[in-house]
Backbone as CSV, one residue per row, in Angstrom:
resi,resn,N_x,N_y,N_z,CA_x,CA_y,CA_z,C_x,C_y,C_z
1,UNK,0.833,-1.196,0.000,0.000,0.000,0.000,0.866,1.244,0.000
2,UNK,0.319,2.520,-0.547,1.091,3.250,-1.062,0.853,4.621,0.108
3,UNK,1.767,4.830,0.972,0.916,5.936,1.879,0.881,7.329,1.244
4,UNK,-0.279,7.393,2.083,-1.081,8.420,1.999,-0.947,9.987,2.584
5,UNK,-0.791,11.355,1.577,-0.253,12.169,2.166,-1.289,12.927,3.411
6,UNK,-0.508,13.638,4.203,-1.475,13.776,5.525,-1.892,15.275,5.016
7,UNK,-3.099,15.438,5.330,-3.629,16.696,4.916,-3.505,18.000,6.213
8,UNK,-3.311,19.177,6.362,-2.854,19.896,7.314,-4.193,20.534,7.488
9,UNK,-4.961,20.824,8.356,-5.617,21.807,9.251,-5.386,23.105,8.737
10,UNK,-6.838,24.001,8.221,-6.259,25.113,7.790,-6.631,26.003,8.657
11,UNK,-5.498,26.677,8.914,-5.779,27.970,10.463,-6.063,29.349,10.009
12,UNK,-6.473,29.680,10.702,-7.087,31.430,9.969,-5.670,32.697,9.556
13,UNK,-6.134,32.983,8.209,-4.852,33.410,7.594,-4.526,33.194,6.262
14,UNK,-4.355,31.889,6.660,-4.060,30.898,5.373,-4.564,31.108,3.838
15,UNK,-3.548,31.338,2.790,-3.610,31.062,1.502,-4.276,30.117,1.005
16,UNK,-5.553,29.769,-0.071,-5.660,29.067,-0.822,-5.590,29.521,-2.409
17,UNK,-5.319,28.201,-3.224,-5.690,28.438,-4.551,-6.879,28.136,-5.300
18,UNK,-8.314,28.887,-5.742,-9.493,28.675,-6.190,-9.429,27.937,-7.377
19,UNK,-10.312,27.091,-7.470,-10.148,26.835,-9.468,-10.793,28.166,-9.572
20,UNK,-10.044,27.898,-11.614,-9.810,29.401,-11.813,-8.296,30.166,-11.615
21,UNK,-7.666,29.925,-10.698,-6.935,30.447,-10.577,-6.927,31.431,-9.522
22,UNK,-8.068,31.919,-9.062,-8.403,32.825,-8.044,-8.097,32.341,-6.283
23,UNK,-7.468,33.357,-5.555,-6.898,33.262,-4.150,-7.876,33.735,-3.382
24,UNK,-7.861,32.439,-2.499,-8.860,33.516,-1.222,-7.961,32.884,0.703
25,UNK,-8.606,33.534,1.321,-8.445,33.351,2.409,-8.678,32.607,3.365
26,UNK,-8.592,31.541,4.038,-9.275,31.178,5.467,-9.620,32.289,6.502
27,UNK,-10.812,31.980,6.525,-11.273,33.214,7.819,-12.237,32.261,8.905
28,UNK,-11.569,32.603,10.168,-12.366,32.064,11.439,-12.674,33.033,12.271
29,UNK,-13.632,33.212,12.888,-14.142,34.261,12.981,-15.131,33.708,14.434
30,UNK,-15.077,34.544,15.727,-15.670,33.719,17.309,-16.628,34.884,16.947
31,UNK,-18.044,33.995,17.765,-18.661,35.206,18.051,-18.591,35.555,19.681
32,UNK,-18.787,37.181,19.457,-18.595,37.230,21.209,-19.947,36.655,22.115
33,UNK,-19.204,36.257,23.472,-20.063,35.560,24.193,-20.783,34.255,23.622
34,UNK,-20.010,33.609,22.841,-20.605,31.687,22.984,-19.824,31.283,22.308
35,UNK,-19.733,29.910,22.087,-18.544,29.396,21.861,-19.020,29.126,20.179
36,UNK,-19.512,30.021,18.918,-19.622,29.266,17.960,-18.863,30.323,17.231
37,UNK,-18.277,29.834,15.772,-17.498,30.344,14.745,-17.702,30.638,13.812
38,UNK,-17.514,31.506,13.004,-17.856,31.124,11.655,-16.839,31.144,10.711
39,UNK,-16.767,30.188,9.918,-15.784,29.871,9.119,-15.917,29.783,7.450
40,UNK,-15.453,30.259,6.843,-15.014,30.505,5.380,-14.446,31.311,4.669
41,UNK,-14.484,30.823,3.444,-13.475,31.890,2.659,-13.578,32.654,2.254
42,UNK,-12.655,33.498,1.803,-12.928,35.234,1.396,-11.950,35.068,0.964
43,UNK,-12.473,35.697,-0.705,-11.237,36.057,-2.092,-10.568,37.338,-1.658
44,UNK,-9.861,36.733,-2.068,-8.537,38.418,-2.114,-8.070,38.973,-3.215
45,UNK,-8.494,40.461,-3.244,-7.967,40.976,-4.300,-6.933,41.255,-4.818
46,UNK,-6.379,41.892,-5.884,-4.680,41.737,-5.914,-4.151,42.975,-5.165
47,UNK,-4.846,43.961,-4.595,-4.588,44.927,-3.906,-3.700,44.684,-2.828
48,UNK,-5.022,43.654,-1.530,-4.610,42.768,-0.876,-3.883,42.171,-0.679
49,UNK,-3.755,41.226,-1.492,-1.870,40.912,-2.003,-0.737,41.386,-1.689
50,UNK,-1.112,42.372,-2.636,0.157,43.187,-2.479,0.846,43.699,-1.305
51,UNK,-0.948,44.589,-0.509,-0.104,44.538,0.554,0.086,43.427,1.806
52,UNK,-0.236,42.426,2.051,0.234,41.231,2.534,1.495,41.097,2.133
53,UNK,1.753,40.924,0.649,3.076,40.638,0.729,4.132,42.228,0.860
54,UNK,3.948,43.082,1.416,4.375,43.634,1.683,5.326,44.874,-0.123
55,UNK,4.394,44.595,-0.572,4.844,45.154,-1.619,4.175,46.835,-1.922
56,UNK,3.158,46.920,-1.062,2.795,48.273,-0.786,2.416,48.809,0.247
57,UNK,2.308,49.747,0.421,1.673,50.112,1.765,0.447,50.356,1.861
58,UNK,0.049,50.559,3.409,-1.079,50.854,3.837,-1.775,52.417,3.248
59,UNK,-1.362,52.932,2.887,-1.929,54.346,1.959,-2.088,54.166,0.775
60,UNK,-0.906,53.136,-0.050,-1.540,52.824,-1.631,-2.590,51.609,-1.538
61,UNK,-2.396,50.769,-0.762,-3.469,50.767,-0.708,-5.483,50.860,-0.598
62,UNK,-5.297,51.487,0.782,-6.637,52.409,0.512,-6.547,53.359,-0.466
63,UNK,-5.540,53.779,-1.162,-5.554,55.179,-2.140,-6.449,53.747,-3.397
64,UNK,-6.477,52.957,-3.447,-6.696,51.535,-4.349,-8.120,51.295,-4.188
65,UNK,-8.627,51.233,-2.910,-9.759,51.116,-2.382,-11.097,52.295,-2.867
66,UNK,-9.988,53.341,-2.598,-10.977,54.561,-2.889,-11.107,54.886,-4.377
67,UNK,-10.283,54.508,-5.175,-9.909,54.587,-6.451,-11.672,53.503,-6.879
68,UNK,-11.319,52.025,-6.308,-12.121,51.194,-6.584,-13.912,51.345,-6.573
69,UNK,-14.110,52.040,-5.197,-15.342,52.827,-4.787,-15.879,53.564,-5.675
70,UNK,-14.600,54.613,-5.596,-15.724,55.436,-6.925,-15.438,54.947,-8.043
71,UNK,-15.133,54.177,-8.647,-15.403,53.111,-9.843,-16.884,52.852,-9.774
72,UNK,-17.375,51.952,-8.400,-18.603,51.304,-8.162,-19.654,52.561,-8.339
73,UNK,-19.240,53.958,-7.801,-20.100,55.165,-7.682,-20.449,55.577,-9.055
74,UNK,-19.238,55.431,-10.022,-19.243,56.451,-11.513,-20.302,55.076,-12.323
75,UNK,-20.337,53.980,-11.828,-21.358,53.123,-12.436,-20.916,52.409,-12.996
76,UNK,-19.684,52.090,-13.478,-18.553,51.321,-14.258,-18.425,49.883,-14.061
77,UNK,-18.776,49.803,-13.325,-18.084,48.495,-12.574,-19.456,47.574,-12.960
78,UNK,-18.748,46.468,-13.409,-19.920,44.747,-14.017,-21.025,44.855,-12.877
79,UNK,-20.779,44.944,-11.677,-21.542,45.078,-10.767,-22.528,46.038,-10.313
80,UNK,-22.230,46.866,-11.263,-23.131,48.323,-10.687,-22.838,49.075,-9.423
81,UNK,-23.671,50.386,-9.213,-23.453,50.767,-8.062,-25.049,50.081,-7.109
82,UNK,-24.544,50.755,-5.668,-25.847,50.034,-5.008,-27.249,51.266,-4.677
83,UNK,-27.878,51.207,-4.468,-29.055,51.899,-5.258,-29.066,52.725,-3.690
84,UNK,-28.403,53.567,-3.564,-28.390,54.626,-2.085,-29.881,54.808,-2.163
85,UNK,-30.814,55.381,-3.265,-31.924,56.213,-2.586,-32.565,55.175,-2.426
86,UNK,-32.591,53.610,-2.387,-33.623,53.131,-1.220,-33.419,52.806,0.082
87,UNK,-32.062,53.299,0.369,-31.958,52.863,2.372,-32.558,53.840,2.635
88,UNK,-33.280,53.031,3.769,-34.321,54.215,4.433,-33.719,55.715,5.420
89,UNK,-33.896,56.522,5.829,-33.403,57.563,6.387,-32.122,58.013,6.063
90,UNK,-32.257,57.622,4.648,-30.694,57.919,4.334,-30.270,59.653,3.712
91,UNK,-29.629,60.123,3.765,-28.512,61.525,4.072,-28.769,61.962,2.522
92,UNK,-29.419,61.193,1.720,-29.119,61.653,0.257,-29.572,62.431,-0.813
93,UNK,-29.264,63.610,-1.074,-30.162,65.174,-1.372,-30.187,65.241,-2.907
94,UNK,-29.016,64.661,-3.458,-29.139,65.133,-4.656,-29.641,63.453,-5.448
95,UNK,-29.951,63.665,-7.171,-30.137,62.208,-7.525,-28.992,61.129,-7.812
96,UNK,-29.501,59.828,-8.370,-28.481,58.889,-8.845,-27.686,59.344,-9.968
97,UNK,-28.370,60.264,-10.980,-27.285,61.201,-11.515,-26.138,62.416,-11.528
98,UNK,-26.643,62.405,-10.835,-25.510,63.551,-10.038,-24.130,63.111,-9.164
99,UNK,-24.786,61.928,-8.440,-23.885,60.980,-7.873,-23.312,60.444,-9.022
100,UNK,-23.399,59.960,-9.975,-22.263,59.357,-11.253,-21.909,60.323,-11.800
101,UNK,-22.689,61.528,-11.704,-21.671,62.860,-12.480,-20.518,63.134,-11.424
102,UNK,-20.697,62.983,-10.314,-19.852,63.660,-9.520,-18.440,62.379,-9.211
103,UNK,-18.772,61.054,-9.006,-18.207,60.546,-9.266,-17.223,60.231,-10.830
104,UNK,-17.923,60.029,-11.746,-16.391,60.324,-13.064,-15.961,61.544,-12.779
105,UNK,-16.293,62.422,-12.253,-15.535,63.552,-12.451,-14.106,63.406,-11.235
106,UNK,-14.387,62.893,-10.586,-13.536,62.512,-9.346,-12.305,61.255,-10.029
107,UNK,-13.160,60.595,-10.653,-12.509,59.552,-11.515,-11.830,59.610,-12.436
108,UNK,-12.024,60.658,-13.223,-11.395,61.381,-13.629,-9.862,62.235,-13.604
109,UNK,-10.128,63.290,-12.397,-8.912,63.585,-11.799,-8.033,62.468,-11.330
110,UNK,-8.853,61.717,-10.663,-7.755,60.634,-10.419,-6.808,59.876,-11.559
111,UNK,-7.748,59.312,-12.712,-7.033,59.478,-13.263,-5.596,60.063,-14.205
112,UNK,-5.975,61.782,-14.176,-5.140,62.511,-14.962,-3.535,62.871,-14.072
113,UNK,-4.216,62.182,-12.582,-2.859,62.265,-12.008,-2.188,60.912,-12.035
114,UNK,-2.693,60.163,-12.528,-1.595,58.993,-12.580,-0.787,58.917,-14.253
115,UNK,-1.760,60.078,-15.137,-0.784,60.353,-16.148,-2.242,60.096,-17.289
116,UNK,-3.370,59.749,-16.973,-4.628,59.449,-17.647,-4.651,58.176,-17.966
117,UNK,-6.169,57.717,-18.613,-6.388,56.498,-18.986,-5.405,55.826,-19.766
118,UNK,-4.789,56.312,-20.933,-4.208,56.015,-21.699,-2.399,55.862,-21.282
119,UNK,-2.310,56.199,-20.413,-0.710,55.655,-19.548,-0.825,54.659,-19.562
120,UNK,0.291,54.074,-18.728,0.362,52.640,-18.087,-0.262,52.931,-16.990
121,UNK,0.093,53.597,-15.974,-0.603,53.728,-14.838,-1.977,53.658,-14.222
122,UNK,-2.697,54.315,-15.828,-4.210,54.672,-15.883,-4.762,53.185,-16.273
123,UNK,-3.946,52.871,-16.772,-4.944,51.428,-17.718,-4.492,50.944,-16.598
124,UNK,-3.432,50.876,-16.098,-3.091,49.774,-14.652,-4.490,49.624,-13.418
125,UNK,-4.476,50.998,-12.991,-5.505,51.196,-12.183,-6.973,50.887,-12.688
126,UNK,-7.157,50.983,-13.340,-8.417,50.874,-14.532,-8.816,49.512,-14.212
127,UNK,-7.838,48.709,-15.022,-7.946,47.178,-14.905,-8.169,46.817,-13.133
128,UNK,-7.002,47.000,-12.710,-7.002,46.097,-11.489,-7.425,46.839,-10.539
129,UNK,-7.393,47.776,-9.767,-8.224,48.364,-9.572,-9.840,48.431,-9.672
130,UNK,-10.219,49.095,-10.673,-11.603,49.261,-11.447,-12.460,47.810,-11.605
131,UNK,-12.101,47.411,-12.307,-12.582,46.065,-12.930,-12.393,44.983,-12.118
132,UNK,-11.337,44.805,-11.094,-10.598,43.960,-10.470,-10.083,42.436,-10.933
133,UNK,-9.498,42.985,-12.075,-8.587,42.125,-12.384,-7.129,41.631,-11.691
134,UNK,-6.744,40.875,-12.160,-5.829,40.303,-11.004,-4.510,40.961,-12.134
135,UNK,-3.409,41.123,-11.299,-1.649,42.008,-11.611,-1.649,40.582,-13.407
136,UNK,-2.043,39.377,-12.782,-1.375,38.863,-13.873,-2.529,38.483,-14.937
137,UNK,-3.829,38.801,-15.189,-4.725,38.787,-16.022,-4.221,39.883,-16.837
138,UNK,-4.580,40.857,-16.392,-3.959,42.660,-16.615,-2.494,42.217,-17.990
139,UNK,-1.627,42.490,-17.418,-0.730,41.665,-18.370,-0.825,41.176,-19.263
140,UNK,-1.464,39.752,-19.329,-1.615,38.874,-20.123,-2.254,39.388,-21.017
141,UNK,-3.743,39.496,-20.916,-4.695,40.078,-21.788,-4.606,41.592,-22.014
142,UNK,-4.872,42.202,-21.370,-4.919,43.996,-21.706,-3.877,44.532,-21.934
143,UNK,-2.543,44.418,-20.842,-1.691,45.033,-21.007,-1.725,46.433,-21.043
144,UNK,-0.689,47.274,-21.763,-0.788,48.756,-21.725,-0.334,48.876,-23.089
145,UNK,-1.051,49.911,-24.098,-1.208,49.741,-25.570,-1.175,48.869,-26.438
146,UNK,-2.337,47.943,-26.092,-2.673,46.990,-26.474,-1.822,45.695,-26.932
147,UNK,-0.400,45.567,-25.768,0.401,44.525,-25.870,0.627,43.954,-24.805
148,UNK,0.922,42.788,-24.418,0.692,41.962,-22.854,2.351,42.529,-22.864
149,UNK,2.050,42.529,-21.202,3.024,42.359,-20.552,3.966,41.756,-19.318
150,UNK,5.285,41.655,-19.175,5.930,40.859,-17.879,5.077,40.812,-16.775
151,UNK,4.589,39.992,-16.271,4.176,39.996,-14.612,4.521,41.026,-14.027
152,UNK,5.828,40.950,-13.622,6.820,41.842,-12.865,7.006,43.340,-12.980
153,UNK,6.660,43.502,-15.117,6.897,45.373,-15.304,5.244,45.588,-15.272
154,UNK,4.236,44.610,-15.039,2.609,44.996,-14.752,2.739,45.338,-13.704
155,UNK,3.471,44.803,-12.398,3.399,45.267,-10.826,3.765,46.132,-10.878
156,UNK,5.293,46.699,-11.087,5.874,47.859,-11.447,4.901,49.080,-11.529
157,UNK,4.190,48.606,-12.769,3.355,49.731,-13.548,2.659,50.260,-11.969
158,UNK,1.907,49.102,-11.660,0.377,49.161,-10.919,1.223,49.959,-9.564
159,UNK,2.309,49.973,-9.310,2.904,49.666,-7.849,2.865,51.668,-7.880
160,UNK,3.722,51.783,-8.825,4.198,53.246,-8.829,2.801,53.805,-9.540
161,UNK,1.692,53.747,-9.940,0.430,54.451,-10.089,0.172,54.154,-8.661
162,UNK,-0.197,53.316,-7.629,-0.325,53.375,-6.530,-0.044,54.406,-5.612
163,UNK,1.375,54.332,-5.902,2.212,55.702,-5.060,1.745,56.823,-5.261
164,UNK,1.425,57.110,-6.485,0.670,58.623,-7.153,-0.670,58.702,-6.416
165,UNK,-1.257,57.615,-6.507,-2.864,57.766,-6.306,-2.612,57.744,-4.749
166,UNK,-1.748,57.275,-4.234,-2.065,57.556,-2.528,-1.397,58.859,-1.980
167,UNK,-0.640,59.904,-2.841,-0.600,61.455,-2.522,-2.198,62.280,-3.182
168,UNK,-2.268,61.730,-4.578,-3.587,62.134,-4.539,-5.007,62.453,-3.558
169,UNK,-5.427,61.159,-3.288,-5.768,60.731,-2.457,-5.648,61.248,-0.444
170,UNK,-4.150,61.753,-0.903,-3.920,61.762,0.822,-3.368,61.168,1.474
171,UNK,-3.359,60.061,1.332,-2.834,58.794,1.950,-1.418,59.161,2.285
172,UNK,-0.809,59.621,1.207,0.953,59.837,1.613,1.011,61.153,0.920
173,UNK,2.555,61.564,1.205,3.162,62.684,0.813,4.052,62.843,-0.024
């Protein structure tokens, strides 16, 4: 008989690989006051990533986040935005158009400081960012003027538009 490899216990933290190709997380999670858990996974974006692996910081990051948001706000995103004027007692004066006007326009600037859509930077953020494509989809398929590129000069790209968008943003200086 041929032994059998031992399978390891996955502890909260932990890397997996999705079919597909897609990464997500182990998450365990107590609730307070009783002894029950809740447990599963949660995909990670390549943002995430990055900074886990320590390849960006905590300001390009959220500068990534906020970038991503108003993506969801300007209406862009496969997903749509989420329909603010039906939560109840909610804060919201002007319409759903105004909110996507005001958002591309925000989206906008952001863009023109990473050098515009048409940079590397812009299509970087665009893609992975925006769309949330992963550093090495981006590359492969889209690339930046319509030619794939290295893994490594896609991070590059995405890493240093990061840096821009988190002085933009605020995040850094």
């Amino acid at each position: 008989m041929g032994s059998k490899a031992s399978v390891q216990p996955l502890s909260a933290g932990d890397l997996v690989r999705l079919p597909g190709g897609r990464v997500a997380e182990w998450v365990s999670q107590g609730v307070d006051g009783t002894t029950y858990r809740t447990e599963h996974f949660r995909t990670v974006d390549s943002l995430g990533l990055l900074l886990r692996n320590g390849s960006i910081t905590q300001g390009m990051h959220d500068a990534g986040q906020d970038f991503s948001r108003t993506f969801v706000a300007a209406q862009l995103s496969a997903t749509g935005s989420a329909p603010m004027d039906r939560i109840p007692g909610g804060q919201w004066r002007d319409t759903m158009t105004e909110r996507c006007a005001w958002a591309r326009k925000h989206l906008g600037e952001a863009l023109d400081a990473v050098g515009g859509i048409s940079s590397p930077g812009g299509c970087a953020v665009w893609h992975i960012a925006g769309l949330g494509q992963s550093v090495r989809e981006w590359s492969a398929m889209a690339g930046w003027n319509g030619r794939s590129l290295n893994q490594y000069e896609a991070k590059g790209i995405l890493v240093s538009a990061l840096g821009v968008l988190a002085v933009h943003y605020g995040h850094a200086r």
